Coordinates of C-alpha atoms in Angstrom, one line a residue:
M475 CA -8.4 7.3 10.4
Q476 CA -5.1 8.9 11.5
L477 CA -2.9 10.9 9.1
D478 CA -0.2 8.0 9.7
V479 CA -2.2 5.4 8.2
V480 CA -3.9 7.3 5.4
V481 CA -1.0 8.8 3.6
P482 CA 0.9 5.2 3.3
V483 CA -2.3 3.6 2.0
L484 CA -2.5 6.3 -0.6
M485 CA 1.1 6.5 -1.6
G486 CA 1.1 2.7 -2.2
C487 CA -2.3 2.9 -4.2
A488 CA -0.6 5.4 -6.7
L489 CA 3.0 3.6 -6.7
L490 CA 0.7 0.3 -7.3
W491 CA -1.2 1.9 -10.1
W492 CA 1.7 3.1 -11.7
V493 CA 3.9 -0.2 -11.7
S494 CA 0.9 -2.3 -12.6
R495 CA -0.2 -0.6 -15.9
G496 CA 1.0 -3.9 -17.9
M497 CA 0.1 -6.5 -15.4
T498 CA -3.1 -8.6 -15.3
W499 CA -6.1 -8.5 -12.9
T500 CA -4.9 -11.3 -10.9
T501 CA -1.4 -10.0 -10.6
R502 CA -2.9 -6.7 -9.6
L503 CA -4.9 -8.2 -6.6
A504 CA -1.6 -10.4 -5.4
V505 CA 0.4 -7.0 -5.4
S506 CA -2.0 -4.8 -4.0
A507 CA -2.4 -7.5 -1.2
V508 CA 1.2 -7.7 -0.4
T509 CA 1.6 -4.0 -0.5
L510 CA -1.1 -3.5 2.0
V511 CA 0.3 -6.1 4.1
L512 CA 3.5 -4.6 4.2
I513 CA 2.0 -1.2 5.0
V514 CA 0.3 -2.6 8.2
C515 CA 3.5 -4.1 9.2
V516 CA 5.3 -0.8 9.3
V517 CA 2.6 0.9 10.9
L518 CA 2.3 -1.7 13.4
V519 CA 6.0 -1.6 14.0
E520 CA 5.9 2.4 14.1
R521 CA 3.6 2.2 16.7
A522 CA 5.3 -0.4 18.6
S523 CA 8.4 1.7 18.8
R524 CA 6.8 4.8 20.7

């Protein structure tokens, strides 16, 4: 794996853990899915602009 994929995923997981302390598990899963989709979109847009 390349660093430009690993770093955003780790940062997203850390932020999700910090924000989701008061959420239920279903809400956490939904937020996780949305976060991962956004990270993938940002990485794809960045690679397309190169």
